[in-house]
Short mmCIF file of C-alpha atoms in Angstrom, two decimals:
data_model
loop_
_atom_site.label_atom_id
_atom_site.label_comp_id
_atom_site.label_asym_id
_atom_site.label_seq_id
_atom_site.Cartn_x
_atom_site.Cartn_y
_atom_site.Cartn_z
CA UNK A 32 -12.47 11.06 62.14
CA UNK A 33 -13.10 14.79 62.53
CA UNK A 34 -16.67 16.05 62.59
CA UNK A 35 -18.15 18.78 60.41
CA UNK A 36 -18.23 21.02 63.49
CA UNK A 37 -14.49 20.52 64.10
CA UNK A 38 -13.78 21.37 60.47
CA UNK A 39 -15.47 24.77 60.81
CA UNK A 40 -13.55 25.55 64.01
CA UNK A 41 -10.06 25.27 62.51
CA UNK A 42 -7.90 28.30 63.17
CA UNK A 43 -5.24 27.98 60.47
CA UNK A 44 -6.79 28.34 57.01
CA UNK A 45 -3.87 26.47 55.34
CA UNK A 46 -4.40 23.31 57.38
CA UNK A 47 -7.34 22.12 55.29
CA UNK A 48 -6.07 23.25 51.88
CA UNK A 49 -4.11 21.08 49.44
CA UNK A 50 -2.85 21.24 45.88
CA UNK A 51 -3.55 18.98 42.88
CA UNK A 52 -0.31 17.23 41.85
CA UNK A 53 -1.66 14.60 39.40
CA UNK A 54 -4.81 13.89 37.37
CA UNK A 55 -5.37 10.46 35.80
CA UNK A 56 -8.91 10.25 34.43
CA UNK A 57 -11.25 10.24 37.41
CA UNK A 58 -8.40 9.81 39.93
CA UNK A 59 -6.79 12.92 41.38
CA UNK A 60 -3.74 13.12 43.67
CA UNK A 61 -3.73 16.00 46.15
CA UNK A 62 -0.78 17.06 48.32
CA UNK A 63 -1.43 18.50 51.79
CA UNK A 64 1.41 20.27 53.58
CA UNK A 65 0.11 19.92 57.14
CA UNK A 66 -3.11 18.11 58.08
CA UNK A 67 -3.67 15.06 55.82
CA UNK A 68 -7.38 14.14 55.33
CA UNK A 69 -8.65 10.72 56.39
CA UNK A 70 -9.86 8.02 54.00
CA UNK A 71 -13.48 8.65 52.83
CA UNK A 72 -13.23 12.37 53.68
CA UNK A 73 -14.97 14.75 51.28
CA UNK A 74 -12.83 17.34 49.48
CA UNK A 75 -13.74 20.09 47.04
CA UNK A 76 -11.84 21.61 44.14
CA UNK A 77 -14.08 24.44 43.03
CA UNK A 78 -17.52 22.81 42.76
CA UNK A 79 -16.17 19.34 41.97
CA UNK A 80 -16.36 16.91 44.89
CA UNK A 81 -13.62 14.35 45.59
CA UNK A 82 -13.57 11.45 48.04
CA UNK A 83 -10.28 10.27 49.57
CA UNK A 84 -9.70 6.64 48.49
CA UNK A 85 -6.09 6.08 49.57
CA UNK A 86 -3.11 7.65 51.35
CA UNK A 87 0.25 7.92 49.57
CA UNK A 88 3.69 9.14 50.75
CA UNK A 89 4.66 12.73 51.60
CA UNK A 90 1.17 13.99 52.49
CA UNK A 91 -0.39 12.97 49.15
CA UNK A 92 -3.94 11.56 49.13
CA UNK A 93 -5.44 9.69 46.17
CA UNK A 94 -9.05 10.70 45.49
CA UNK A 95 -11.82 9.62 43.16
CA UNK A 96 -13.69 12.44 41.48
CA UNK A 97 -17.45 12.57 42.04
CA UNK A 98 -18.06 14.99 39.22
CA UNK A 99 -16.62 16.05 35.83
CA UNK A 100 -12.84 16.64 35.83
CA UNK A 101 -12.87 18.88 32.76
CA UNK A 102 -11.41 22.26 33.69
CA UNK A 103 -9.28 20.92 36.55
CA UNK A 104 -5.52 21.46 36.38
CA UNK A 105 -2.31 20.87 38.28
CA UNK A 106 -1.64 23.30 41.12
CA UNK A 107 -5.32 24.05 41.76
CA UNK A 108 -6.35 24.50 45.39
CA UNK A 109 -8.35 21.74 47.10
CA UNK A 110 -10.40 22.29 50.27
CA UNK A 111 -10.92 19.55 52.87
CA UNK A 112 -14.25 19.47 54.71
CA UNK A 113 -13.07 17.32 57.64
CA UNK A 114 -16.04 14.94 57.25
CA UNK A 115 -17.34 12.25 54.88
CA UNK A 116 -20.29 12.77 52.50
CA UNK A 117 -23.46 13.37 54.50
CA UNK A 118 -27.05 13.42 53.23
CA UNK A 119 -30.39 14.69 54.55
CA UNK A 120 -32.61 12.07 56.22
CA UNK A 121 -36.20 11.93 57.47
CA UNK A 122 -39.60 12.96 56.15
CA UNK A 123 -38.13 15.89 54.19
CA UNK A 124 -36.75 13.52 51.51
CA UNK A 125 -40.07 11.71 50.87
CA UNK A 126 -41.47 12.30 47.40
CA UNK A 127 -38.13 13.60 46.13
CA UNK A 128 -35.64 12.60 43.43
CA UNK A 129 -32.09 13.08 44.72
CA UNK A 130 -28.47 12.40 43.80
CA UNK A 131 -25.58 10.88 45.79
CA UNK A 132 -25.18 14.06 47.90
CA UNK A 133 -28.91 14.27 48.70
CA UNK A 134 -29.21 17.24 46.33
CA UNK A 135 -32.51 17.49 44.40
CA UNK A 136 -32.55 16.60 40.69
CA UNK A 137 -36.32 17.10 40.38
CA UNK A 138 -36.14 20.91 39.89
CA UNK A 139 -37.64 21.53 43.32
CA UNK A 140 -36.11 23.35 46.33
CA UNK A 141 -33.61 21.46 48.49
CA UNK A 142 -35.19 19.39 51.31
CA UNK A 143 -35.53 21.37 54.52
CA UNK A 144 -34.08 19.02 57.10
CA UNK A 145 -32.63 19.25 60.58
CA UNK A 146 -30.52 16.11 60.38
CA UNK A 147 -27.83 14.83 58.07
CA UNK A 148 -26.00 11.50 58.25
CA UNK A 149 -22.72 10.24 56.84
CA UNK A 150 -23.27 7.67 54.08
CA UNK A 151 -20.59 5.31 55.39
CA UNK A 152 -22.16 3.41 58.29
CA UNK A 153 -21.42 0.08 59.94
CA UNK A 154 -24.05 -2.69 59.61
CA UNK A 155 -26.20 -3.46 62.68
CA UNK A 156 -24.52 -5.63 65.30
CA UNK A 157 -25.45 -9.32 65.29
CA UNK A 158 -27.25 -9.03 68.64
CA UNK A 159 -29.44 -6.22 67.25
CA UNK A 160 -30.63 -8.26 64.26
CA UNK A 161 -33.91 -10.11 64.28
CA UNK A 162 -34.83 -13.02 62.02
CA UNK A 163 -38.55 -13.06 61.24
CA UNK A 164 -39.82 -15.70 58.84
CA UNK A 165 -42.54 -13.56 57.26
CA UNK A 166 -43.45 -13.36 53.59
CA UNK A 167 -44.08 -10.10 51.72
CA UNK A 168 -46.99 -10.65 49.31
CA UNK A 169 -46.41 -8.99 45.94
CA UNK A 170 -49.59 -9.88 44.01
CA UNK A 171 -47.46 -11.39 41.22
CA UNK A 172 -48.44 -15.05 40.82
CA UNK A 173 -45.12 -16.56 39.76
CA UNK A 174 -43.20 -14.84 42.58
CA UNK A 175 -45.68 -15.48 45.42
CA UNK A 176 -46.03 -19.14 44.43
CA UNK A 177 -42.47 -20.21 43.59
CA UNK A 178 -40.13 -17.62 45.10
CA UNK A 179 -41.83 -15.87 48.06
CA UNK A 180 -40.06 -12.68 49.14
CA UNK A 181 -38.76 -12.60 52.71
CA UNK A 182 -39.71 -9.56 54.78
CA UNK A 183 -36.37 -8.10 55.85
CA UNK A 184 -34.52 -10.24 53.31
CA UNK A 185 -32.82 -9.71 49.97
CA UNK A 186 -34.30 -11.03 46.73
CA UNK A 187 -32.47 -10.88 43.41
CA UNK A 188 -34.03 -10.48 39.97
CA UNK A 189 -31.56 -12.23 37.68
CA UNK A 190 -31.55 -11.91 33.94
CA UNK A 191 -29.68 -10.73 30.88
CA UNK A 192 -30.43 -7.56 28.93
CA UNK A 193 -34.00 -7.06 27.74
CA UNK A 194 -35.83 -9.81 29.65
CA UNK A 195 -37.92 -7.47 31.82
CA UNK A 196 -36.05 -6.75 35.09
CA UNK A 197 -36.92 -3.04 35.23
CA UNK A 198 -40.57 -3.66 34.27
CA UNK A 199 -40.88 -6.25 37.06
CA UNK A 200 -39.29 -3.87 39.61
CA UNK A 201 -41.70 -1.09 38.56
CA UNK A 202 -44.65 -3.46 39.03
CA UNK A 203 -43.34 -4.52 42.45
CA UNK A 204 -43.20 -0.85 43.49
CA UNK A 205 -46.77 -0.32 42.28
CA UNK A 206 -48.18 -3.46 43.94
CA UNK A 207 -46.40 -3.27 47.28
CA UNK A 208 -46.64 0.49 47.86
CA UNK A 209 -50.43 0.39 47.42
CA UNK A 210 -50.83 -1.90 50.45
CA UNK A 211 -47.47 -1.29 52.15
CA UNK A 212 -47.57 0.92 55.24
CA UNK A 213 -43.85 1.70 55.20
CA UNK A 214 -41.51 3.72 52.99
CA UNK A 215 -40.16 2.80 49.56
CA UNK A 216 -36.73 3.76 48.28
CA UNK A 217 -35.77 3.32 44.65
CA UNK A 218 -32.04 3.37 44.02
CA UNK A 219 -31.03 3.61 40.36
CA UNK A 220 -27.39 2.63 39.84
CA UNK A 221 -26.20 3.35 36.32
CA UNK A 222 -29.75 4.11 35.14
CA UNK A 223 -30.43 5.75 31.80
CA UNK A 224 -31.79 9.27 32.33
CA UNK A 225 -34.83 8.34 30.21
CA UNK A 226 -35.70 5.47 32.60
CA UNK A 227 -35.30 7.74 35.63
CA UNK A 228 -37.62 10.39 34.22
CA UNK A 229 -40.25 7.84 33.15
CA UNK A 230 -40.21 6.10 36.54
CA UNK A 231 -40.56 9.41 38.41
CA UNK A 232 -43.52 10.42 36.24
CA UNK A 233 -45.23 6.99 36.49
CA UNK A 234 -44.93 6.88 40.26
CA UNK A 235 -46.41 10.36 40.52
CA UNK A 236 -49.35 9.30 38.33
CA UNK A 237 -49.82 6.11 40.39
CA UNK A 238 -50.06 8.20 43.57
CA UNK A 239 -47.24 6.34 45.34
CA UNK A 240 -44.56 9.05 45.19
CA UNK A 241 -45.43 10.67 48.54
CA UNK A 242 -44.07 7.66 50.46
CA UNK A 243 -41.13 7.05 48.13
CA UNK A 244 -37.59 8.41 47.85
CA UNK A 245 -35.85 8.10 44.49
CA UNK A 246 -32.05 8.20 44.27
CA UNK A 247 -30.06 8.10 41.06
CA UNK A 248 -26.41 7.70 40.17
CA UNK A 249 -26.89 7.84 36.43
CA UNK A 250 -25.06 6.10 33.63
CA UNK A 251 -23.29 9.26 32.45
CA UNK A 252 -21.98 10.16 35.93
CA UNK A 253 -18.55 9.40 37.37
CA UNK A 254 -17.94 5.78 38.49
CA UNK A 255 -17.44 7.05 42.05
CA UNK A 256 -21.02 8.38 42.08
CA UNK A 257 -22.43 5.05 40.85
CA UNK A 258 -20.32 3.26 43.45
CA UNK A 259 -21.61 5.40 46.36
CA UNK A 260 -25.29 5.93 45.47
CA UNK A 261 -26.28 2.61 47.10
CA UNK A 262 -24.76 3.77 50.40
CA UNK A 263 -26.71 7.03 50.17
CA UNK A 264 -29.94 5.05 49.73
CA UNK A 265 -29.13 2.76 52.66
CA UNK A 266 -28.34 5.69 54.95
CA UNK A 267 -31.82 7.14 54.31
CA UNK A 268 -33.43 3.68 54.67
CA UNK A 269 -31.64 3.05 57.98
CA UNK A 270 -32.99 6.31 59.40
CA UNK A 271 -36.59 5.32 58.64
CA UNK A 272 -35.94 1.85 60.10
CA UNK A 273 -34.00 2.81 63.24
CA UNK A 274 -35.39 6.24 64.19
CA UNK A 275 -38.96 6.14 62.87
CA UNK A 276 -39.43 2.34 63.23
CA UNK A 277 -40.96 2.10 59.77
CA UNK A 278 -40.57 -0.83 57.40
CA UNK A 279 -38.64 0.05 54.25
CA UNK A 280 -38.87 -1.49 50.79
CA UNK A 281 -35.55 -0.86 49.01
CA UNK A 282 -35.46 -1.48 45.27
CA UNK A 283 -32.08 -1.44 43.56
CA UNK A 284 -31.73 -1.36 39.79
CA UNK A 285 -29.08 -2.59 39.03
CA UNK A 286 -26.76 -4.10 41.66
CA UNK A 287 -24.41 -5.42 38.94
CA UNK A 288 -23.68 -1.82 37.96
CA UNK A 289 -22.51 -1.21 41.55
CA UNK A 290 -19.95 -3.99 41.01
CA UNK A 291 -19.10 -2.54 37.60
CA UNK A 292 -18.55 0.94 39.08
CA UNK A 293 -16.32 -0.57 41.78
CA UNK A 294 -14.31 -2.29 39.05
CA UNK A 295 -13.87 1.03 37.22
CA UNK A 296 -12.79 2.80 40.41
CA UNK A 297 -10.39 -0.03 41.27
CA UNK A 298 -8.81 0.10 37.81
CA UNK A 299 -8.41 3.88 37.95
CA UNK A 300 -6.76 3.58 41.38
CA UNK A 301 -4.22 1.20 39.87
CA UNK A 302 -5.18 -1.97 41.75
CA UNK A 303 -4.31 -5.32 40.18
CA UNK A 304 -7.46 -6.88 38.68
CA UNK A 305 -8.76 -10.22 39.93
CA UNK A 306 -10.62 -13.02 38.13
CA UNK A 307 -12.41 -12.02 34.89
CA UNK A 308 -11.02 -8.50 35.38
CA UNK A 309 -13.07 -7.67 38.49
CA UNK A 310 -11.60 -5.72 41.40
CA UNK A 311 -9.76 -7.78 44.07
CA UNK A 312 -12.03 -6.21 46.71
CA UNK A 313 -15.28 -7.35 45.03
CA UNK A 314 -16.47 -9.59 47.90
CA UNK A 315 -15.67 -6.98 50.59
CA UNK A 316 -17.32 -4.06 48.79
CA UNK A 317 -20.47 -6.05 48.08
CA UNK A 318 -20.67 -7.28 51.69
CA UNK A 319 -20.29 -3.70 53.01
CA UNK A 320 -23.44 -2.78 51.11
CA UNK A 321 -25.51 -5.96 51.49
CA UNK A 322 -24.91 -6.47 55.23
CA UNK A 323 -26.59 -3.15 56.00
CA UNK A 324 -29.86 -4.52 54.56
CA UNK A 325 -31.46 -6.42 57.43
CA UNK A 326 -34.21 -6.58 60.07
CA UNK A 327 -33.62 -5.13 63.52
CA UNK A 328 -35.82 -4.91 66.59
CA UNK A 329 -37.05 -1.55 65.26
CA UNK A 330 -38.27 -2.56 61.79
CA UNK A 331 -37.10 -4.21 58.57
CA UNK A 332 -35.45 -3.22 55.31
CA UNK A 333 -36.65 -5.55 52.54
CA UNK A 334 -34.59 -5.34 49.39
CA UNK A 335 -35.40 -6.39 45.83
CA UNK A 336 -32.40 -6.08 43.55
CA UNK A 337 -32.21 -6.37 39.80
CA UNK A 338 -29.07 -8.26 38.79
CA UNK A 339 -27.76 -8.15 35.24
CA UNK A 340 -26.02 -11.43 34.45
CA UNK A 341 -23.19 -10.89 31.93
CA UNK A 342 -23.75 -13.05 28.83
CA UNK A 343 -26.35 -15.03 30.88
CA UNK A 344 -23.40 -16.71 32.67
CA UNK A 345 -24.41 -17.48 36.26
CA UNK A 346 -20.86 -18.59 37.09
CA UNK A 347 -19.62 -15.02 36.56
CA UNK A 348 -17.87 -13.88 39.81
CA UNK A 349 -20.19 -10.86 40.22
CA UNK A 350 -23.36 -12.96 39.88
CA UNK A 351 -21.93 -15.69 42.15
CA UNK A 352 -21.02 -13.22 44.93
CA UNK A 353 -24.40 -11.49 44.73
CA UNK A 354 -26.15 -14.89 44.94
CA UNK A 355 -24.45 -15.62 48.27
CA UNK A 356 -26.19 -12.66 49.97
CA UNK A 357 -29.73 -13.42 48.80
CA UNK A 358 -32.60 -15.20 50.54
CA UNK A 359 -34.48 -15.59 47.28
CA UNK A 360 -33.76 -15.44 43.56
CA UNK A 361 -36.18 -14.75 40.73
CA UNK A 362 -34.51 -15.84 37.49
CA UNK A 363 -35.79 -14.33 34.25
CA UNK A 364 -35.51 -16.54 31.18
CA UNK A 365 -34.77 -15.27 27.69
CA UNK A 366 -36.45 -18.40 26.28
CA UNK A 367 -39.73 -17.62 28.07
CA UNK A 368 -39.51 -13.98 27.03
CA UNK A 369 -39.12 -15.08 23.38
CA UNK A 370 -42.29 -17.19 23.78
CA UNK A 371 -44.19 -14.14 25.05
CA UNK A 372 -44.63 -15.60 28.56
CA UNK A 373 -44.41 -12.46 30.74
CA UNK A 374 -43.24 -12.03 33.43
CA UNK A 375 -40.52 -14.26 31.98
CA UNK A 376 -39.81 -15.96 35.32
CA UNK A 377 -38.12 -19.37 35.06
CA UNK A 378 -40.12 -21.55 37.48
CA UNK A 379 -37.42 -24.23 37.70
CA UNK A 380 -34.44 -21.90 38.33
CA UNK A 381 -36.15 -19.49 40.78
CA UNK A 382 -35.99 -20.29 44.49
CA UNK A 383 -36.48 -18.89 47.99
CA UNK A 384 -35.55 -19.91 51.53
CA UNK A 385 -39.14 -18.99 52.46
CA UNK A 386 -40.60 -21.86 50.43
CA UNK A 387 -40.71 -24.37 53.29
CA UNK A 388 -43.77 -25.89 55.02
CA UNK A 389 -42.87 -24.18 58.33
CA UNK A 390 -43.09 -20.71 56.73
CA UNK A 391 -45.66 -20.79 53.89
CA UNK A 392 -47.62 -23.83 55.08
CA UNK A 393 -47.83 -27.42 53.84
CA UNK A 394 -50.51 -26.70 51.18
CA UNK A 395 -48.52 -23.89 49.53
CA UNK A 396 -45.35 -26.02 49.62
CA UNK A 397 -47.09 -29.03 48.07
CA UNK A 398 -48.73 -26.98 45.28
CA UNK A 399 -45.42 -25.25 44.44
CA UNK A 400 -43.68 -28.65 44.26
CA UNK A 401 -46.50 -30.01 42.10
CA UNK A 402 -46.19 -27.08 39.68
CA UNK A 403 -42.40 -27.49 39.48
CA UNK A 404 -42.66 -31.26 38.98
CA UNK A 405 -45.24 -30.88 36.18
CA UNK A 406 -43.18 -28.22 34.39
CA UNK A 407 -39.99 -30.29 34.78
CA UNK A 408 -41.69 -33.37 33.26
CA UNK A 409 -42.93 -31.24 30.37
CA UNK A 410 -39.39 -29.93 29.83
CA UNK A 411 -38.15 -33.54 29.52
CA UNK A 412 -40.91 -34.37 27.02
CA UNK A 413 -40.25 -31.37 24.76
CA UNK A 414 -37.58 -33.16 22.68
CA UNK A 415 -39.83 -36.16 22.09
CA UNK A 416 -42.71 -33.86 21.07
CA UNK A 417 -40.41 -31.94 18.70
CA UNK A 418 -39.20 -35.14 17.00
CA UNK A 419 -42.23 -37.44 17.02
CA UNK A 420 -45.22 -35.22 17.78
CA UNK A 421 -47.52 -35.15 20.81
CA UNK A 422 -49.64 -38.01 19.39
CA UNK A 423 -46.83 -40.50 20.15
CA UNK A 424 -47.02 -39.79 23.90
CA UNK A 425 -48.97 -41.93 26.35
CA UNK A 426 -52.30 -40.65 27.67
CA UNK A 427 -50.69 -39.82 31.05
CA UNK A 428 -47.89 -37.84 29.37
CA UNK A 429 -50.39 -35.98 27.17
CA UNK A 430 -52.32 -34.98 30.32
CA UNK A 431 -49.05 -33.78 31.91
CA UNK A 432 -48.28 -31.66 28.82
CA UNK A 433 -51.82 -30.18 28.86
CA UNK A 434 -51.49 -29.27 32.55
CA UNK A 435 -47.97 -27.85 32.11
CA UNK A 436 -48.90 -25.66 29.14
CA UNK A 437 -51.89 -24.26 31.02
CA UNK A 438 -49.77 -23.65 34.14
CA UNK A 439 -47.17 -21.81 32.03
CA UNK A 440 -49.87 -19.53 30.66
CA UNK A 441 -51.67 -19.14 34.00
CA UNK A 442 -48.41 -17.87 35.56
CA UNK A 443 -48.33 -14.99 33.05
CA UNK A 444 -49.96 -11.80 34.24
CA UNK A 445 -50.91 -8.38 32.86
CA UNK A 446 -49.09 -5.59 34.72
CA UNK A 447 -50.50 -2.23 35.82
CA UNK A 448 -47.32 -0.45 34.75
CA UNK A 449 -47.50 -1.80 31.16
CA UNK A 450 -51.23 -1.23 30.63
CA UNK A 451 -50.53 1.83 28.45
CA UNK A 452 -48.42 -0.31 26.04
CA UNK A 453 -50.40 -3.56 26.05
CA UNK A 454 -53.94 -2.21 26.30
CA UNK A 455 -54.67 -4.84 28.96
CA UNK A 456 -55.63 -3.74 32.46
CA UNK A 457 -53.26 -4.92 35.19
CA UNK A 458 -54.21 -7.65 37.69
CA UNK A 459 -53.13 -8.10 41.29
CA UNK A 460 -53.63 -11.69 42.45
CA UNK A 461 -53.55 -12.78 46.10
CA UNK A 462 -51.50 -15.81 47.10
CA UNK A 463 -54.71 -17.69 48.00
CA UNK A 464 -56.14 -17.11 44.50
CA UNK A 465 -52.85 -18.22 42.93
CA UNK A 466 -52.80 -21.43 45.00
CA UNK A 467 -56.44 -22.23 44.19
CA UNK A 468 -55.86 -21.68 40.46
CA UNK A 469 -52.73 -23.87 40.34
CA UNK A 470 -54.35 -26.58 42.47
CA UNK A 471 -57.38 -26.71 40.14
CA UNK A 472 -55.15 -27.07 37.05
CA UNK A 473 -52.97 -29.74 38.71
CA UNK A 474 -56.02 -31.85 39.66
CA UNK A 475 -57.58 -31.78 36.19
CA UNK A 476 -57.03 -34.42 33.51
CA UNK A 477 -59.42 -33.04 30.87
CA UNK A 478 -59.78 -29.37 29.99
CA UNK A 479 -62.77 -27.72 28.37
CA UNK A 480 -60.93 -24.46 27.77
CA UNK A 481 -58.14 -23.90 25.26
CA UNK A 482 -54.70 -23.26 26.74
CA UNK A 483 -54.72 -19.76 25.18
CA UNK A 484 -57.62 -18.80 27.49
CA UNK A 485 -55.26 -19.08 30.48
CA UNK A 486 -52.85 -16.52 28.99
CA UNK A 487 -52.63 -13.08 30.65
CA UNK A 488 -55.46 -13.48 33.15
CA UNK A 489 -55.45 -12.78 36.88
CA UNK A 490 -57.16 -15.33 39.11
CA UNK A 491 -58.63 -18.48 37.55
CA UNK A 492 -62.11 -17.02 38.14
CA UNK A 493 -61.33 -14.55 35.30
CA UNK A 494 -61.98 -17.45 32.88
CA UNK A 495 -65.71 -17.11 33.64
CA UNK A 496 -65.72 -13.61 32.15
CA UNK A 497 -64.23 -14.84 28.86
CA UNK A 498 -66.65 -15.56 26.04
#
């Protein structure tokens, strides 16, 4: 592939100029008479950027538009740059809100940077990867207890619309950045502009923006932009990991919209759809993105990804393929959300490869199993309670129900990022405090306190402050 430098050194001006011969929605065919651009090369027609997606016959290249196509017409001149999309990297992008090209969207001057990198990069070689079984503490009880996040791993937040994925991601940013010595990147794929603006403002107020980069391919932008914004984020993350040896926390909201954008692009390019209408290249495109998120000898990229599950169907091909790349999954339950149990994490469906005695320790493993077992037994007793009433249960089953209902409420937590709406100050709870609280509840058979007292507290010691 030609470099940017080579592109500037061309002698014949006609070599890198083509003509639009067809426009079909966001797909544009361009004919080049002499030098045909390579796949993934960046082209420009006026100020509208195009990326080469396929090569046709007779010097025609098929491109996806990365901007509005209104105003474009047949016969218009197209300029080849001789290089793929490249973005600024390094300290200059910290504290900024950028788009897929690394251009500011925060009304501030462009980042002054000495280095740019192409967004299409190969994942690290297998011999350069390092597997470290370390847990990243989040301060959120339900996650640290039942689905510990792997440092250098990928954790998915699964849930349908309106169950609290974005709120949980915002809280994770707040909690981890406060004690995290590395860099945070927030990548919004298909975000609403309102959410982007609110998040930018909240992170500035929380004082965590200086060590954070925010990248957005918004909902109203071309599918090509939403498809590529994740690669822009990873290119910046890889620079901090490989060149500055800094740990990176990469938050993606929402990885399903990356799949959705790929499906749109695939349809526009005329490819035959696969199962449930997804693109035939779904597995490959997802792997190209996910395999770049890993630990190397330099440092680690830890990723937390919100995953919208269409119609709450976990057998959907997109959800199933995303699952295969994850080391942990935090499943959000609509049923728990309807009961007001926030965060609405399903303790029985959530899991993590980190939850083994060799990683978290035997005590943590045993307490997590005890919590799951108690909640599973309560789930089985729910039908009997609904039909006959709790009085018909044995004394042992009544004690199990009492423990389970208190555990359910103890695993709720007030968030810092929702304090303005709820009026309740946020709580950050260490893993040790979470384990002690759950262990105390599991060992009790009689409770002096009402189950409502356990709702929306931090550590169990907070009960002492309640009147």
